mmCIF file of C-alpha atoms in Angstrom:
data_model
loop_
_atom_site.group_PDB
_atom_site.id
_atom_site.type_symbol
_atom_site.label_atom_id
_atom_site.label_comp_id
_atom_site.label_asym_id
_atom_site.label_seq_id
_atom_site.Cartn_x
_atom_site.Cartn_y
_atom_site.Cartn_z
ATOM 1 C CA MET A 766 -0.145 -0.360 -0.093
ATOM 2 C CA THR A 767 0.935 3.325 -1.232
ATOM 3 C CA ASP A 768 2.026 6.210 1.608
ATOM 4 C CA LYS A 769 -0.445 7.768 0.160
ATOM 5 C CA LEU A 770 -3.684 5.133 0.490
ATOM 6 C CA GLU A 771 -1.617 4.693 4.301
ATOM 7 C CA GLN A 772 -2.712 7.935 5.087
ATOM 8 C CA LEU A 773 -6.274 7.883 4.341
ATOM 9 C CA VAL A 774 -6.827 4.819 6.005
ATOM 10 C CA GLU A 775 -5.486 6.148 9.316
ATOM 11 C CA THR A 776 -7.350 9.494 8.957
ATOM 12 C CA ALA A 777 -10.251 6.918 8.455
ATOM 13 C CA GLN A 778 -9.941 4.925 12.044
ATOM 14 C CA ALA A 779 -9.012 8.512 13.630
ATOM 15 C CA MET A 780 -11.870 9.803 12.720
ATOM 16 C CA VAL A 781 -14.292 7.042 14.186
ATOM 17 C CA ALA A 782 -11.956 6.399 17.065
ATOM 18 C CA PRO A 783 -13.838 4.294 19.865
ATOM 19 C CA GLY A 784 -15.725 7.066 22.008
ATOM 20 C CA LYS A 785 -15.355 9.768 19.186
ATOM 21 C CA GLY A 786 -17.658 10.572 16.252
ATOM 22 C CA ILE A 787 -18.346 13.229 13.727
ATOM 23 C CA LEU A 788 -19.462 17.005 14.430
ATOM 24 C CA ALA A 789 -21.843 18.311 11.487
ATOM 25 C CA ILE A 790 -21.481 21.795 10.834
ATOM 26 C CA ASP A 791 -21.958 22.058 7.383
ATOM 27 C CA GLU A 792 -25.002 24.136 6.818
ATOM 28 C CA SER A 793 -24.927 25.632 4.034
ATOM 29 C CA THR A 794 -25.581 29.717 3.928
ATOM 30 C CA GLY A 795 -29.523 28.889 3.248
ATOM 31 C CA THR A 796 -29.777 26.433 5.946
ATOM 32 C CA ILE A 797 -27.751 28.317 8.668
ATOM 33 C CA GLN A 798 -29.750 31.380 7.991
ATOM 34 C CA LYS A 799 -33.539 29.560 8.113
ATOM 35 C CA ARG A 800 -31.428 28.146 11.812
ATOM 36 C CA LEU A 801 -30.385 31.835 13.109
ATOM 37 C CA SER A 802 -32.970 33.415 12.436
ATOM 38 C CA ALA A 803 -34.765 30.878 14.050
ATOM 39 C CA VAL A 804 -33.618 31.766 17.097
ATOM 40 C CA GLY A 805 -33.866 36.146 16.452
ATOM 41 C CA VAL A 806 -29.829 35.776 14.826
ATOM 42 C CA GLU A 807 -28.951 37.886 12.140
ATOM 43 C CA SER A 808 -27.234 35.587 10.270
ATOM 44 C CA THR A 809 -24.281 37.910 9.077
ATOM 45 C CA GLU A 810 -21.151 35.821 8.526
ATOM 46 C CA ASP A 811 -20.080 37.537 11.434
ATOM 47 C CA ASN A 812 -22.712 35.757 13.572
ATOM 48 C CA ARG A 813 -21.769 32.690 11.494
ATOM 49 C CA ARG A 814 -18.109 32.817 12.167
ATOM 50 C CA ASP A 815 -18.682 33.898 16.348
ATOM 51 C CA TYR A 816 -21.228 29.985 16.632
ATOM 52 C CA ARG A 817 -19.238 28.269 14.962
ATOM 53 C CA SER A 818 -15.810 28.944 16.684
ATOM 54 C CA MET A 819 -17.816 29.267 19.896
ATOM 55 C CA MET A 820 -18.948 25.152 19.191
ATOM 56 C CA LEU A 821 -14.709 24.674 17.938
ATOM 57 C CA SER A 822 -13.052 26.053 20.958
ATOM 58 C CA THR A 823 -15.334 24.395 23.337
ATOM 59 C CA PRO A 824 -12.463 23.131 26.041
ATOM 60 C CA GLY A 825 -12.497 19.550 26.143
ATOM 61 C CA LEU A 826 -14.014 18.843 22.631
ATOM 62 C CA GLY A 827 -11.734 16.493 21.081
ATOM 63 C CA GLU A 828 -12.219 14.035 23.928
ATOM 64 C CA HIS A 829 -15.258 12.981 21.915
ATOM 65 C CA ILE A 830 -15.676 14.983 18.445
ATOM 66 C CA SER A 831 -12.657 13.658 15.968
ATOM 67 C CA GLY A 832 -13.291 15.999 13.348
ATOM 68 C CA ALA A 833 -16.251 18.594 12.319
ATOM 69 C CA ILE A 834 -17.704 19.027 9.089
ATOM 70 C CA LEU A 835 -17.433 22.907 8.201
ATOM 71 C CA PHE A 836 -19.048 24.602 5.215
ATOM 72 C CA ASP A 837 -16.700 26.231 2.666
ATOM 73 C CA GLU A 838 -17.117 29.784 3.658
ATOM 74 C CA THR A 839 -16.132 28.384 7.515
ATOM 75 C CA ILE A 840 -12.485 26.792 6.172
ATOM 76 C CA ARG A 841 -11.655 30.680 4.978
ATOM 77 C CA GLN A 842 -12.522 32.015 8.080
ATOM 78 C CA LYS A 843 -10.437 33.357 11.465
ATOM 79 C CA ALA A 844 -12.086 33.236 14.398
ATOM 80 C CA SER A 845 -12.589 37.055 16.259
ATOM 81 C CA ASP A 846 -8.904 36.856 17.739
ATOM 82 C CA GLY A 847 -7.511 35.825 14.369
ATOM 83 C CA THR A 848 -6.683 31.969 14.743
ATOM 84 C CA SER A 849 -7.916 30.226 11.841
ATOM 85 C CA MET A 850 -10.556 27.915 12.208
ATOM 86 C CA VAL A 851 -8.504 24.770 11.073
ATOM 87 C CA GLU A 852 -5.720 25.833 13.531
ATOM 88 C CA LEU A 853 -8.122 26.151 16.254
ATOM 89 C CA MET A 854 -9.268 22.305 15.203
ATOM 90 C CA ASN A 855 -5.893 21.291 14.597
ATOM 91 C CA LYS A 856 -4.846 22.678 18.261
ATOM 92 C CA ALA A 857 -7.998 20.400 20.145
ATOM 93 C CA GLY A 858 -6.933 17.337 18.032
ATOM 94 C CA ILE A 859 -10.496 17.679 15.944
ATOM 95 C CA LEU A 860 -10.008 16.969 11.826
ATOM 96 C CA PRO A 861 -11.475 20.045 9.648
ATOM 97 C CA GLY A 862 -13.823 18.022 7.386
ATOM 98 C CA ILE A 863 -15.210 20.082 4.231
ATOM 99 C CA LYS A 864 -18.719 19.285 2.486
ATOM 100 C CA VAL A 865 -18.430 19.774 -0.907
ATOM 101 C CA ASP A 866 -21.468 18.984 -3.125
ATOM 102 C CA ARG A 867 -23.646 21.828 -4.305
ATOM 103 C CA GLY A 868 -26.697 20.576 -3.632
ATOM 104 C CA ALA A 869 -29.859 18.027 -4.113
ATOM 105 C CA LYS A 870 -30.972 19.126 -7.514
ATOM 106 C CA ALA A 871 -34.772 17.718 -8.965
ATOM 107 C CA LEU A 872 -34.045 14.922 -11.345
ATOM 108 C CA ALA A 873 -34.838 16.062 -14.765
ATOM 109 C CA GLY A 874 -37.988 13.052 -15.997
ATOM 110 C CA PHE A 875 -38.467 11.936 -12.303
ATOM 111 C CA GLU A 876 -40.707 13.795 -10.230
ATOM 112 C CA GLY A 877 -39.923 13.765 -6.578
ATOM 113 C CA GLU A 878 -36.171 13.261 -6.988
ATOM 114 C CA LYS A 879 -33.412 14.876 -6.677
ATOM 115 C CA VAL A 880 -29.669 13.747 -7.781
ATOM 116 C CA THR A 881 -26.730 15.671 -6.156
ATOM 117 C CA GLU A 882 -24.618 18.467 -8.119
ATOM 118 C CA GLY A 883 -21.049 19.182 -7.784
ATOM 119 C CA LEU A 884 -18.894 17.175 -9.867
ATOM 120 C CA ASP A 885 -17.887 19.619 -12.737
ATOM 121 C CA GLY A 886 -14.150 21.117 -11.044
ATOM 122 C CA LEU A 887 -14.380 19.407 -7.755
ATOM 123 C CA ARG A 888 -10.660 18.028 -8.724
ATOM 124 C CA GLU A 889 -9.688 21.545 -8.178
ATOM 125 C CA ARG A 890 -11.944 22.587 -4.896
ATOM 126 C CA LEU A 891 -10.124 18.834 -3.965
ATOM 127 C CA ALA A 892 -7.039 20.250 -3.775
ATOM 128 C CA GLU A 893 -7.783 23.258 -2.685
ATOM 129 C CA TYR A 894 -9.670 22.349 0.344
ATOM 130 C CA ALA A 895 -6.354 19.851 0.568
ATOM 131 C CA GLU A 896 -4.117 22.648 1.059
ATOM 132 C CA LEU A 897 -6.859 24.769 3.584
ATOM 133 C CA GLY A 898 -5.846 21.393 5.755
ATOM 134 C CA ALA A 899 -8.592 19.576 5.191
ATOM 135 C CA LYS A 900 -8.094 15.997 6.067
ATOM 136 C CA PHE A 901 -11.997 14.160 4.508
ATOM 137 C CA ALA A 902 -15.006 15.845 2.752
ATOM 138 C CA LYS A 903 -18.734 14.935 2.944
ATOM 139 C CA TRP A 904 -21.405 14.502 -0.299
ATOM 140 C CA ARG A 905 -24.210 13.878 0.677
ATOM 141 C CA ALA A 906 -27.153 12.529 -1.897
ATOM 142 C CA VAL A 907 -31.201 12.808 -0.642
ATOM 143 C CA ILE A 908 -33.449 9.413 -1.345
ATOM 144 C CA THR A 909 -37.462 9.794 -1.172
ATOM 145 C CA ILE A 910 -39.404 7.703 -0.230
ATOM 146 C CA GLY A 911 -43.114 8.424 -1.464
ATOM 147 C CA ASP A 912 -45.648 6.408 -4.107
ATOM 148 C CA ASP A 913 -43.279 4.453 -6.467
ATOM 149 C CA ILE A 914 -40.645 6.378 -5.881
ATOM 150 C CA PRO A 915 -37.393 6.050 -4.971
ATOM 151 C CA SER A 916 -36.985 4.579 -8.879
ATOM 152 C CA ARG A 917 -33.639 2.559 -10.071
ATOM 153 C CA ALA A 918 -33.007 5.532 -12.027
ATOM 154 C CA CYS A 919 -32.149 7.515 -8.820
ATOM 155 C CA LEU A 920 -30.778 5.601 -7.133
ATOM 156 C CA ASP A 921 -28.349 4.577 -9.577
ATOM 157 C CA ALA A 922 -27.342 8.397 -10.312
ATOM 158 C CA ASN A 923 -27.063 9.513 -6.973
ATOM 159 C CA ALA A 924 -24.598 5.771 -6.531
ATOM 160 C CA HIS A 925 -22.772 7.281 -9.285
ATOM 161 C CA ALA A 926 -21.921 10.251 -8.252
ATOM 162 C CA LEU A 927 -20.958 9.554 -4.661
ATOM 163 C CA ALA A 928 -18.673 7.003 -6.301
ATOM 164 C CA ARG A 929 -16.947 9.903 -8.286
ATOM 165 C CA TYR A 930 -16.747 12.166 -5.595
ATOM 166 C CA ALA A 931 -15.313 9.597 -3.496
ATOM 167 C CA ALA A 932 -12.595 8.778 -6.434
ATOM 168 C CA LEU A 933 -11.753 12.109 -6.828
ATOM 169 C CA CYS A 934 -11.547 12.727 -2.499
ATOM 170 C CA GLN A 935 -9.053 9.691 -2.515
ATOM 171 C CA GLU A 936 -6.998 11.084 -5.256
ATOM 172 C CA ALA A 937 -6.403 13.884 -3.172
ATOM 173 C CA GLY A 938 -5.586 12.258 -0.314
ATOM 174 C CA ILE A 939 -8.670 13.532 0.929
ATOM 175 C CA VAL A 940 -11.160 10.965 2.761
ATOM 176 C CA PRO A 941 -14.470 10.260 2.034
ATOM 177 C CA ILE A 942 -17.615 10.259 3.574
ATOM 178 C CA VAL A 943 -20.305 8.919 1.941
ATOM 179 C CA GLU A 944 -24.543 9.614 2.880
ATOM 180 C CA PRO A 945 -26.982 8.366 0.787
ATOM 181 C CA GLU A 946 -29.754 9.977 3.281
ATOM 182 C CA VAL A 947 -33.031 8.060 3.036
ATOM 183 C CA LEU A 948 -35.085 10.636 4.102
ATOM 184 C CA MET A 949 -37.545 9.924 7.516
ATOM 185 C CA ASP A 950 -39.781 12.267 5.854
ATOM 186 C CA GLY A 951 -43.961 10.309 5.036
ATOM 187 C CA SER A 952 -45.709 7.761 6.561
ATOM 188 C CA HIS A 953 -43.788 5.071 5.490
ATOM 189 C CA ASP A 954 -43.370 1.965 7.571
ATOM 190 C CA LEU A 955 -40.318 -0.227 9.304
ATOM 191 C CA ASP A 956 -40.248 -2.453 6.957
ATOM 192 C CA THR A 957 -40.602 0.392 3.872
ATOM 193 C CA SER A 958 -37.444 2.287 5.312
ATOM 194 C CA TYR A 959 -35.534 -0.833 5.497
ATOM 195 C CA ASP A 960 -36.331 -2.137 2.268
ATOM 196 C CA VAL A 961 -34.856 1.250 0.419
ATOM 197 C CA THR A 962 -31.692 1.964 2.874
ATOM 198 C CA GLU A 963 -30.732 -1.350 1.315
ATOM 199 C CA ALA A 964 -31.472 -0.559 -2.423
ATOM 200 C CA THR A 965 -29.720 2.506 -1.629
ATOM 201 C CA LEU A 966 -26.641 1.169 -0.032
ATOM 202 C CA LYS A 967 -26.338 -1.770 -2.264
ATOM 203 C CA ALA A 968 -26.833 0.413 -5.136
ATOM 204 C CA LEU A 969 -23.897 2.453 -3.589
ATOM 205 C CA PHE A 970 -20.915 0.274 -2.931
ATOM 206 C CA ALA A 971 -21.348 -1.881 -6.418
ATOM 207 C CA GLN A 972 -20.483 2.359 -7.854
ATOM 208 C CA LEU A 973 -17.620 2.643 -5.201
ATOM 209 C CA TYR A 974 -16.726 -0.676 -6.468
ATOM 210 C CA GLU A 975 -16.903 -0.019 -10.425
ATOM 211 C CA GLN A 976 -15.040 3.654 -9.584
ATOM 212 C CA ASN A 977 -11.645 1.502 -7.589
ATOM 213 C CA VAL A 978 -12.697 3.674 -4.132
ATOM 214 C CA LEU A 979 -10.350 1.760 -1.343
ATOM 215 C CA LEU A 980 -13.561 0.259 1.666
ATOM 216 C CA GLU A 981 -10.431 0.779 4.468
ATOM 217 C CA GLY A 982 -10.246 4.386 3.573
ATOM 218 C CA THR A 983 -14.043 5.009 3.397
ATOM 219 C CA ILE A 984 -16.679 5.987 5.864
ATOM 220 C CA LEU A 985 -20.379 5.394 5.470
ATOM 221 C CA LYS A 986 -22.737 7.979 6.866
ATOM 222 C CA ALA A 987 -25.580 6.480 7.025
ATOM 223 C CA SER A 988 -29.745 6.993 7.639
ATOM 224 C CA MET A 989 -30.996 4.353 10.424
ATOM 225 C CA VAL A 990 -33.398 2.260 9.251
ATOM 226 C CA ILE A 991 -36.632 3.915 11.373
ATOM 227 C CA SER A 992 -40.466 4.661 10.868
ATOM 228 C CA GLY A 993 -41.395 7.528 9.071
ATOM 229 C CA SER A 994 -42.012 11.063 11.054
ATOM 230 C CA GLU A 995 -45.621 10.983 10.019
ATOM 231 C CA ALA A 996 -45.888 7.106 10.872
ATOM 232 C CA SER A 997 -48.920 5.721 13.020
ATOM 233 C CA ASP A 998 -47.176 3.668 14.781
ATOM 234 C CA ARG A 999 -43.688 4.100 15.076
ATOM 235 C CA ALA A 1000 -41.016 0.651 16.115
ATOM 236 C CA GLY A 1001 -39.364 1.562 19.073
ATOM 237 C CA PRO A 1002 -35.357 1.390 19.920
ATOM 238 C CA GLU A 1003 -35.130 -1.950 19.899
ATOM 239 C CA GLU A 1004 -36.696 -2.213 16.405
ATOM 240 C CA VAL A 1005 -34.600 0.087 14.838
ATOM 241 C CA ALA A 1006 -31.240 -0.940 15.723
ATOM 242 C CA GLU A 1007 -32.293 -4.699 15.011
ATOM 243 C CA ALA A 1008 -33.344 -3.124 11.671
ATOM 244 C CA THR A 1009 -30.580 -1.019 10.762
ATOM 245 C CA ILE A 1010 -28.333 -3.629 11.956
ATOM 246 C CA ASP A 1011 -29.512 -6.301 9.994
ATOM 247 C CA CYS A 1012 -30.266 -3.941 6.907
ATOM 248 C CA LEU A 1013 -25.920 -2.839 7.436
ATOM 249 C CA LEU A 1014 -24.820 -6.567 7.843
ATOM 250 C CA ASN A 1015 -26.198 -7.217 4.541
ATOM 251 C CA ALA A 1016 -25.352 -4.414 2.146
ATOM 252 C CA VAL A 1017 -22.288 -2.947 3.914
ATOM 253 C CA PRO A 1018 -18.976 -4.399 3.484
ATOM 254 C CA ALA A 1019 -16.868 -5.829 6.173
ATOM 255 C CA ALA A 1020 -13.579 -3.865 4.766
ATOM 256 C CA THR A 1021 -15.524 -0.409 5.163
ATOM 257 C CA ALA A 1022 -13.374 1.927 7.779
ATOM 258 C CA GLY A 1023 -16.413 2.848 9.846
ATOM 259 C CA ILE A 1024 -20.339 4.030 10.177
ATOM 260 C CA VAL A 1025 -21.724 6.880 11.041
ATOM 261 C CA PHE A 1026 -25.143 7.938 11.737
ATOM 262 C CA LEU A 1027 -26.890 10.980 10.578
ATOM 263 C CA SER A 1028 -29.669 12.544 13.317
ATOM 264 C CA GLY A 1029 -32.211 13.003 10.438
ATOM 265 C CA GLY A 1030 -34.249 15.373 12.346
ATOM 266 C CA GLN A 1031 -34.499 12.681 14.980
ATOM 267 C CA GLY A 1032 -34.702 14.030 18.698
ATOM 268 C CA ASP A 1033 -31.096 14.951 20.988
ATOM 269 C CA VAL A 1034 -31.705 12.189 23.084
ATOM 270 C CA GLU A 1035 -33.182 9.921 20.766
ATOM 271 C CA ALA A 1036 -30.255 10.163 18.195
ATOM 272 C CA THR A 1037 -27.703 9.251 20.975
ATOM 273 C CA ARG A 1038 -30.545 6.239 22.186
ATOM 274 C CA HIS A 1039 -30.730 3.828 18.919
ATOM 275 C CA LEU A 1040 -26.957 4.696 18.293
ATOM 276 C CA ASP A 1041 -26.391 2.928 22.014
ATOM 277 C CA THR A 1042 -29.097 0.549 21.433
ATOM 278 C CA MET A 1043 -26.799 -0.680 18.103
ATOM 279 C CA ASN A 1044 -23.147 -1.266 19.676
ATOM 280 C CA LYS A 1045 -25.229 -3.037 22.696
ATOM 281 C CA MET A 1046 -26.383 -5.813 20.495
ATOM 282 C CA GLY A 1047 -22.738 -6.970 20.022
ATOM 283 C CA ASP A 1048 -20.026 -7.174 18.038
ATOM 284 C CA LEU A 1049 -19.866 -5.819 14.253
ATOM 285 C CA PRO A 1050 -17.650 -6.319 11.384
ATOM 286 C CA TRP A 1051 -16.680 -1.557 11.603
ATOM 287 C CA PRO A 1052 -16.993 0.866 14.583
ATOM 288 C CA LEU A 1053 -20.975 2.621 14.475
ATOM 289 C CA SER A 1054 -20.553 6.068 15.528
ATOM 290 C CA PHE A 1055 -22.129 9.637 15.051
ATOM 291 C CA SER A 1056 -22.206 12.154 12.559
ATOM 292 C CA TYR A 1057 -24.661 14.915 14.076
ATOM 293 C CA GLY A 1058 -26.071 18.593 12.787
ATOM 294 C CA ARG A 1059 -28.885 19.481 14.857
ATOM 295 C CA ALA A 1060 -28.827 16.833 17.693
ATOM 296 C CA LEU A 1061 -25.297 18.033 18.649
ATOM 297 C CA GLN A 1062 -26.113 21.482 17.942
ATOM 298 C CA ALA A 1063 -29.850 22.356 19.011
ATOM 299 C CA GLU A 1064 -29.777 22.801 22.424
ATOM 300 C CA CYS A 1065 -26.400 24.599 22.382
ATOM 301 C CA LEU A 1066 -27.941 26.864 19.467
ATOM 302 C CA LYS A 1067 -30.775 28.164 21.772
ATOM 303 C CA THR A 1068 -28.540 28.882 24.637
ATOM 304 C CA TRP A 1069 -26.255 31.106 22.928
ATOM 305 C CA ALA A 1070 -28.564 32.612 20.571
ATOM 306 C CA ALA A 1071 -30.178 34.263 24.009
ATOM 307 C CA ASP A 1072 -27.085 35.657 24.984
ATOM 308 C CA PRO A 1073 -24.316 35.135 22.456
ATOM 309 C CA LYS A 1074 -21.750 36.823 24.665
ATOM 310 C CA GLY A 1075 -22.965 36.012 28.186
ATOM 311 C CA ASN A 1076 -23.971 32.507 27.296
ATOM 312 C CA ARG A 1077 -20.391 31.287 25.465
ATOM 313 C CA GLU A 1078 -19.572 28.994 28.314
ATOM 314 C CA GLN A 1079 -23.290 27.803 28.954
ATOM 315 C CA ALA A 1080 -23.609 26.959 25.642
ATOM 316 C CA GLN A 1081 -20.323 25.368 25.667
ATOM 317 C CA GLN A 1082 -20.585 23.048 28.099
ATOM 318 C CA ILE A 1083 -24.234 21.609 26.354
ATOM 319 C CA LEU A 1084 -22.226 21.077 23.036
ATOM 320 C CA ALA A 1085 -20.248 18.843 25.199
ATOM 321 C CA HIS A 1086 -22.628 16.599 27.135
ATOM 322 C CA ARG A 1087 -23.947 16.106 23.782
ATOM 323 C CA ALA A 1088 -20.735 14.916 22.493
ATOM 324 C CA LYS A 1089 -20.253 13.047 25.254
ATOM 325 C CA MET A 1090 -23.254 11.194 25.355
ATOM 326 C CA ASN A 1091 -22.918 10.553 22.098
ATOM 327 C CA GLY A 1092 -19.536 9.104 22.657
ATOM 328 C CA LEU A 1093 -20.520 7.044 25.395
ATOM 329 C CA ALA A 1094 -23.368 5.329 22.823
ATOM 330 C CA ALA A 1095 -20.853 4.589 20.459
ATOM 331 C CA LEU A 1096 -19.242 2.471 22.655
ATOM 332 C CA GLY A 1097 -22.498 1.478 23.991
ATOM 333 C CA GLU A 1098 -21.966 2.559 27.988
ATOM 334 C CA TRP A 1099 -24.806 5.016 27.627
ATOM 335 C CA SER A 1100 -27.680 5.547 29.736
ATOM 336 C CA GLU A 1101 -30.569 7.470 30.648
ATOM 337 C CA ASP A 1102 -29.201 8.451 33.817
ATOM 338 C CA GLU A 1103 -26.058 9.665 32.419
ATOM 339 C CA GLU A 1104 -28.198 12.472 31.260
ATOM 340 C CA GLY A 1105 -28.113 14.078 34.184
#
């Protein structure tokens, strides 16, 4: 194995080190505007910088957070004291990551379905991000469950784009996170979620194989097999954990460096409980950890927004607590009592 490939494997393993997971703070300008507006904060460049640097400078964050996914604006920013965000992360032992996709757009000819764009010029962008200090990247595909969807065309188009992105990342010495998110939106049951998730993952790994992507240097960001958010009878934690593990064992090769879950609209404690239940189920071929956005940030954001200067430390303590809870869940050592 060449030095570059060895480095990819080493980085991927560090991303899913025992008891550690990934903080997703890569919201696009439009998404972060919605989040900040919802808590009464204007979405200026300075406010976005202050919010994200507050999180990244949380004391002890590196104990449970291995890396953070950044948006293009953030990886180029400096905190108010002049320290670059990347330097802030390196000091804390947190790997800098970067979102590189250009968003999910309507898939022509397939109503209600999407394909993620961003491959044009990606090789050059990845070279620049590597120079800026990025060690890993993320690309998200969006799979919607509905009447007669997803179509095979949608699954294949997204799997192909994810695999081409992953190959370009590895060429640049950057670990790819491949994220084929099966949305929770809808009234579908657990079995439907299972079938769609399995088909999505099988399509993805077939394309990763075709594109010569090194699985030992790749992280899968997966959605849990979970009932639709509007389902009348939603499956409980044990059912979700069993269905998710079963699906992953059927579709994800053991060579994959690790699996991190997205929270996908789950509540803070709900996402932690599901992860912990899975890790309590015994030995698995890959580490199972977390790459949460809202499920790590929600309470922290609300507290910070109420008084950005005065509540800074309190907001950091809330983030550190959620990171610790999920770190315990990644080891299968969490319990409700730990929530305090």
